[in-house]
Amino acid sequence: MRVLITGGSGFVGQRLFRQLVEQGHEVQVVSRSPHQVRDRLPSNCDIRDSAQAFIESPPDVLVNLAGEPIAAKRWSDKQKAKLINSRVAATEQLVALCEQLKANGQPLPNVMVSGSAMGYYGAQGKRVVTEETMPNDEFAHRLCKQWEAAAKPIEAMGVRLAIVRIGLVLEAGGGSLEKMLPPFKLGLGGRFGSGEQFMPWIHRDDLVAAILFLIDQEGLSGAFNGSAPHPVTNATFTKTLASHLNRPAIFPVPAFVLKAGFGEMSRLLLTGADMRPARLEEAGFTFQYPTLDKALEAIL
Ligand SMILES: NC(=O)c1ccc[n+]([C@@H]2O[C@H](COP(=O)([O-])OP(=O)(O)OC[C@H]3O[C@@H](n4cnc5c(N)ncnc54)[C@H](OP(=O)(O)O)[C@@H]3O)[C@@H](O)[C@H]2O)c1
């Protein structure tokens, strides 16, 4: 099959790309700067600067992962708008591509797997969170809600839509773990605030497998939590990571320091949700890395 990925140059997209190519599929990548990302992707990769540029070779599958990194900068009003607009615009491009294909009488994709995040639920305290849980209305929720809503019109054209609410993606060489490792390796790691906030996480290979599962399973649509079945609190995450590195983790970072340093963005570190992949498990998806110990053992 032919798969078009927005954000194919990213941490998740690059792995998904390789997996698809290994399985013999053709992959198309939409990137804002095809020349700059070329060295991150295999040389035969077809990278173009818009989804519309692929109109002559319509994809069978769309995977939508593009977006301004959530923790790159403080959440000023301008940065918040960029976080939302980058995702909504990338999603709308895919909807527009389908509208154009339909207008031309060309075949439409069968399915779109579109990104979202654990932030959809907002801060949920100790409550177990499934796809049914009522979200807490805060910025992260509003961002994900608009991202998800932008994908919805694709369903009216008969394209199956599966949304993945992604947890913290773990693998070496990128993502959050890459940023956490240096202080932890120096024995300077520690919990954030009380450490009681949940951190839903997922090994990158399991996320890629879940995306492929959602592409394959024709009966699956709607929202799916993309995180391992055993989420941990920040304190447990800290302890587990430190023990895998044989280092102590005795320097907690007080909440007020994070709030002063990061403003509203500190909510990413100080709040969370005990998010469970209820619908993926119900559909028969099995995780290769169900526990943090297993994932970190493989990664480190
Ligand atoms: N990694 C995680 O822990 C995690 C957790 C929850 C949700 N997610 C979500 O899952 C998606 C994939 O994650 P990832 O870690 O692979 O993301 P990533 O590496 O940060 O970025 C994915 C791609 O998005 C594109 N992008 C970056 N800034 C953009 C902007 N301002 N406007 C339009 N496109 C932009 C870039 O592609 P080009 O430079 O080629 O255009 C980039 O390669 C993201 O949307 C992310 O928010 C990730």
Tab-separated table of N, CA and C in Angstrom, residues 37 46 50 116 137 178 199 256 259 293 300:
chain	number	residue	atom	x	y	z
A	37	VAL	N	15.272	17.751	5.649
A	37	VAL	CA	15.014	16.497	6.389
A	37	VAL	C	15.449	15.265	5.587
A	46	ASP	N	10.114	9.711	-0.990
A	46	ASP	CA	9.448	10.791	-1.724
A	46	ASP	C	8.955	11.835	-0.713
A	50	SER	N	3.896	19.637	0.540
A	50	SER	CA	2.468	19.713	0.889
A	50	SER	C	1.795	18.384	0.541
A	116	SER	N	-3.098	12.655	18.343
A	116	SER	CA	-3.605	13.479	19.429
A	116	SER	C	-2.725	13.096	20.621
A	137	ASP	N	-11.050	20.705	31.274
A	137	ASP	CA	-10.898	21.795	30.301
A	137	ASP	C	-9.698	22.670	30.657
A	178	GLU	N	15.603	11.439	25.889
A	178	GLU	CA	16.887	12.031	25.486
A	178	GLU	C	17.238	13.240	26.372
A	199	MET	N	2.244	9.563	34.594
A	199	MET	CA	2.941	9.786	33.321
A	199	MET	C	2.662	8.611	32.402
A	256	PHE	N	7.133	24.775	42.809
A	256	PHE	CA	7.214	26.227	42.591
A	256	PHE	C	8.373	26.602	41.661
A	259	LYS	N	7.095	25.898	38.177
A	259	LYS	CA	6.084	26.908	37.796
A	259	LYS	C	6.773	28.223	37.443
A	293	ASP	N	9.679	-1.198	33.266
A	293	ASP	CA	10.921	-1.970	33.429
A	293	ASP	C	11.342	-2.608	32.121
A	300	LEU	N	17.771	0.982	27.428
A	300	LEU	CA	19.044	1.402	28.034
A	300	LEU	C	20.084	0.291	28.018
